[in-house]
Tab-separated table of C-alpha atoms in Angstrom:
chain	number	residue	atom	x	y	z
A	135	UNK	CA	106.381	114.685	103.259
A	136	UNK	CA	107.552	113.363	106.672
A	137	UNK	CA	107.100	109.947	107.289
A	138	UNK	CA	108.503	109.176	111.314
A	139	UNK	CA	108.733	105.499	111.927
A	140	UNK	CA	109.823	104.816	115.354
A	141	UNK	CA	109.960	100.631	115.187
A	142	UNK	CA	110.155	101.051	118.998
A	143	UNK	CA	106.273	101.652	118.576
A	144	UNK	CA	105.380	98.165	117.034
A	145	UNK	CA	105.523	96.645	120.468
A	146	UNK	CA	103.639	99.415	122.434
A	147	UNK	CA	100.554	98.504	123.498
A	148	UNK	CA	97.393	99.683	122.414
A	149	UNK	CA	94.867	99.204	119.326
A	150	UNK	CA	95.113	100.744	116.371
A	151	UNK	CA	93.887	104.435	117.125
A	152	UNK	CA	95.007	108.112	116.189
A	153	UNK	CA	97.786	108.670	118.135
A	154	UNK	CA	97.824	111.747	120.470
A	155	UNK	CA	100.603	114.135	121.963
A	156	UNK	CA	100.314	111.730	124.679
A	157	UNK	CA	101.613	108.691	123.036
A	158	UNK	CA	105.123	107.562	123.933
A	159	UNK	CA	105.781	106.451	120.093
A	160	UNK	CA	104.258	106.726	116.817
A	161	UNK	CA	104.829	104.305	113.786
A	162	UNK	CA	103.277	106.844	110.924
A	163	UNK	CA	103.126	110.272	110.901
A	164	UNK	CA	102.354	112.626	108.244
A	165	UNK	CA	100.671	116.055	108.216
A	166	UNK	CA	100.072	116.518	111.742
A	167	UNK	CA	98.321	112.979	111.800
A	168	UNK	CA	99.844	109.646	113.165
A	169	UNK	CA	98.778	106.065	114.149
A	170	UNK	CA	100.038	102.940	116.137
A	171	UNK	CA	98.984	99.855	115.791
A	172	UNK	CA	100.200	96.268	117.334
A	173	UNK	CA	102.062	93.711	116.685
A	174	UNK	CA	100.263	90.413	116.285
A	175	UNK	CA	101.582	87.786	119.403
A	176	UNK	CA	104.315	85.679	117.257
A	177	UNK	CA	105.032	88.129	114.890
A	178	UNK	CA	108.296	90.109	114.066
A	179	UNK	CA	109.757	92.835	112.320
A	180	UNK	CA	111.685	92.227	109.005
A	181	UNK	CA	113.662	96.040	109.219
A	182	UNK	CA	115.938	95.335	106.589
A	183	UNK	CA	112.819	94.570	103.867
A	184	UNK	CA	111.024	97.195	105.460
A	185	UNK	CA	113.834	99.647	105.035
A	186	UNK	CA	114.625	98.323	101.372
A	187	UNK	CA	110.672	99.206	100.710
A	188	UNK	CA	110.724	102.399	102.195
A	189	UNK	CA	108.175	100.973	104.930
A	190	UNK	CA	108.254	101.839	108.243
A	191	UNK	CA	107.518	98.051	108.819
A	192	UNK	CA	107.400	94.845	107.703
A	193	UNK	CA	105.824	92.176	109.514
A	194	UNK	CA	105.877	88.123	109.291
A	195	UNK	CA	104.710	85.730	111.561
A	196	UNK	CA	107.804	84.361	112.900
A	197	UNK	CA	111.151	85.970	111.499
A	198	UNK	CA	111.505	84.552	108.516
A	199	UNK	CA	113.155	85.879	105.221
A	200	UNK	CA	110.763	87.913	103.144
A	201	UNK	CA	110.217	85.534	100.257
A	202	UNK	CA	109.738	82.722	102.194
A	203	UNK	CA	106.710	84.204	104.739
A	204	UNK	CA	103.621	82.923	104.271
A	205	UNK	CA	102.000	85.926	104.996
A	206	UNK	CA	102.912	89.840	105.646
A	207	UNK	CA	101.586	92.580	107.251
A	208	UNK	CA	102.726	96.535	106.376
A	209	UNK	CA	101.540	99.893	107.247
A	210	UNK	CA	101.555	102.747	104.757
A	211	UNK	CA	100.253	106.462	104.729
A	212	UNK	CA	99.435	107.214	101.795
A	213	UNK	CA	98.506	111.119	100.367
A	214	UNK	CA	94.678	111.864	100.180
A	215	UNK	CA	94.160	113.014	96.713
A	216	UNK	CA	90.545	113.830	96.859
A	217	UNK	CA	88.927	116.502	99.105
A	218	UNK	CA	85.411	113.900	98.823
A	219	UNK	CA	83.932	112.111	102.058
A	220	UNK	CA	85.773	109.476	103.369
A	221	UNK	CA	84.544	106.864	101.861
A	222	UNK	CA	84.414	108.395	98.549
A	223	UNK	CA	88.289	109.454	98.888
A	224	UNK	CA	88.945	105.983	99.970
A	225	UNK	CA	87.241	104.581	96.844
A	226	UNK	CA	89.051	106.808	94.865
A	227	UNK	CA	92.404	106.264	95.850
A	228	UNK	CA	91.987	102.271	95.923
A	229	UNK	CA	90.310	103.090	91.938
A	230	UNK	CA	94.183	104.309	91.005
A	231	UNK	CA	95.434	101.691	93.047
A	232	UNK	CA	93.497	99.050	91.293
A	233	UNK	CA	94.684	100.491	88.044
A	234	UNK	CA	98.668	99.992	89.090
A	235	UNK	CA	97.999	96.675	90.139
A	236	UNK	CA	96.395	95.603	86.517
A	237	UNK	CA	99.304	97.625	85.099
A	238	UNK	CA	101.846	95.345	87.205
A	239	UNK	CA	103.979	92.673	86.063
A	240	UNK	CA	101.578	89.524	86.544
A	241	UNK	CA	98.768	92.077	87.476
A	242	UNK	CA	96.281	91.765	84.428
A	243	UNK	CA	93.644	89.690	85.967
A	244	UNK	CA	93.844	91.649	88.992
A	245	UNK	CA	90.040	91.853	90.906
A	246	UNK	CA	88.913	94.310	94.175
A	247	UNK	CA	86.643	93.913	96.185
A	248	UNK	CA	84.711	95.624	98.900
A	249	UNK	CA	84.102	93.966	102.417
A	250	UNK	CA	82.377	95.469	105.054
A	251	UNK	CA	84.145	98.128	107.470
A	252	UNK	CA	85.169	97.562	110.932
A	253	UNK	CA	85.705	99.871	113.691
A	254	UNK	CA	88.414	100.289	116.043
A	255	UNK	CA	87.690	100.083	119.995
A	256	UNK	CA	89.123	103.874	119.769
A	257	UNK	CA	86.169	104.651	116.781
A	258	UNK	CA	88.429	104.473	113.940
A	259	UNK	CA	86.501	103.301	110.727
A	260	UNK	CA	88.581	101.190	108.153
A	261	UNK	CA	86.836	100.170	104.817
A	262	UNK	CA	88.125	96.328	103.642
A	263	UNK	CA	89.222	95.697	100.260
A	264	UNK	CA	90.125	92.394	98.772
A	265	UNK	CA	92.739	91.989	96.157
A	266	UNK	CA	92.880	88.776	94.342
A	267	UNK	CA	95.058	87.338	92.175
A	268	UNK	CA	96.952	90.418	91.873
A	269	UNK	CA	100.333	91.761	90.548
A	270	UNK	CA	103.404	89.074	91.387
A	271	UNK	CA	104.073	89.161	95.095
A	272	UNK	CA	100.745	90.638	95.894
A	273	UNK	CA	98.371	87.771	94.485
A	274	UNK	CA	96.078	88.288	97.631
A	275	UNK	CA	95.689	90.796	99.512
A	276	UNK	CA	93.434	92.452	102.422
A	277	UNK	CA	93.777	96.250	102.463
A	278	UNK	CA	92.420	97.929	105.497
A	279	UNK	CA	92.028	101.998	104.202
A	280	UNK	CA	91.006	104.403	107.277
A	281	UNK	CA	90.510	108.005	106.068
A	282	UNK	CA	92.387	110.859	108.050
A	283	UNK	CA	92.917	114.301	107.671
A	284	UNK	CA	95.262	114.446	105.273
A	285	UNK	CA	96.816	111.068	104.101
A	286	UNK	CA	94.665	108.137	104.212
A	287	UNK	CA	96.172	104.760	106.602
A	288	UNK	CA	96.659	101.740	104.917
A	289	UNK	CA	97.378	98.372	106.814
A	290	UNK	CA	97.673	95.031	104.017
A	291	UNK	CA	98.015	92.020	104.653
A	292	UNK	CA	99.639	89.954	101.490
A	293	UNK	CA	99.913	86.237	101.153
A	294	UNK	CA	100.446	84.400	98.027
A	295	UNK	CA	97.231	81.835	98.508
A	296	UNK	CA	93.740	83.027	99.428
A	297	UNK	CA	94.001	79.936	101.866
A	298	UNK	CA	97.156	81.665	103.735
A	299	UNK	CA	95.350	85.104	103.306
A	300	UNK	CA	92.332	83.417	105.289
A	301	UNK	CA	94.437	81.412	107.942
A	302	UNK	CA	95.662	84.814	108.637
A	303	UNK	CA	93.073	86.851	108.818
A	304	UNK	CA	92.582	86.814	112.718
A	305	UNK	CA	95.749	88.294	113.150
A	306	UNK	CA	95.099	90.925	110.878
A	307	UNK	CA	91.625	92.014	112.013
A	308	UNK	CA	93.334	92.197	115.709
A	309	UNK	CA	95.457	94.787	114.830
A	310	UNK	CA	92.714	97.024	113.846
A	311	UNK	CA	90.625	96.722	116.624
């Protein structure tokens, strides 16, 4: 699978959208399908965490060290196992994913939730999923899961408080508009 991260990319501007052959940079590519997305104003790039993670980002507001950030941001494509509608592959894949996370260290009471989609000024549709107190270092997440082709996009936002996960949700929902 090729995964092309060009960090470059994360201070582009532009929405999240599809990318085109037209785009200067692409963060995620995979199977002839890629997407960019912002950078939140005030937030950086941790490339060594993201590299150690086999991300092609990892974002905090501020630079701070990974264990100490109140909140982070990260971008993953992740292979569409189901040949179903969107929103049934979606649903699908976060099923399995729900299933790791009770498997997890410190995952067993792990809960998901649906929230309502959004759409992108560019027309993509992502479908909202909640994840509370989830697996150690994950204990509350938002997981924003847009359908493509062939992979499906995630963007999460973790935080260790669903306090921190709210105060940060504005960021969050900016970069997929």
């Amino acid at each position: 699978i090729l995964l092309l991260c060009l960090l470059g990319a994360l201070f582009a501007a532009g929405k999240a959208r599809a990318a085109t052959a037209d785009d200067a940079a692409v963060i995620w590519y995979r199977g002839g399908e890629g997407f960019m997305l912002d950078v939140p104003p005030g937030w950086g790039n941790l490339r060594q965490t993201a590299d150690e993670l086999g991300l092609c980002a990892m974002l905090s507001p501020g630079i701070t060290d990974f264990h100490g950030a109140p909140a982070l941001i990260y971008p993953r494509l992740a292979e569409r196992v189901s040949e179903a509608a969107d929103s049934a592959a979606i649903e699908a894949f976060m099923a399995n994913s729900l299933k790791r996370f009770i498997a997890a260290p410190g995952g067993e009471n792990s809960r998901l939730s649906r929230g309502k989609a959004v759409m992108s000024d560019s027309g993509l549709a992502f479908e909202l999923y909640y994840l509370d107190d989830g697996p150690d270092n994950n204990e509350f997440e938002v997981i924003a899961c847009h359908a493509g082709k062939n992979s499906i996009l995630l963007a999460v936002l973790t935080t260790y408080s669903p306090e921190s996960r709210l105060s940060h949700m504005p960021d969050f929902m900016a970069i997929l508009k």
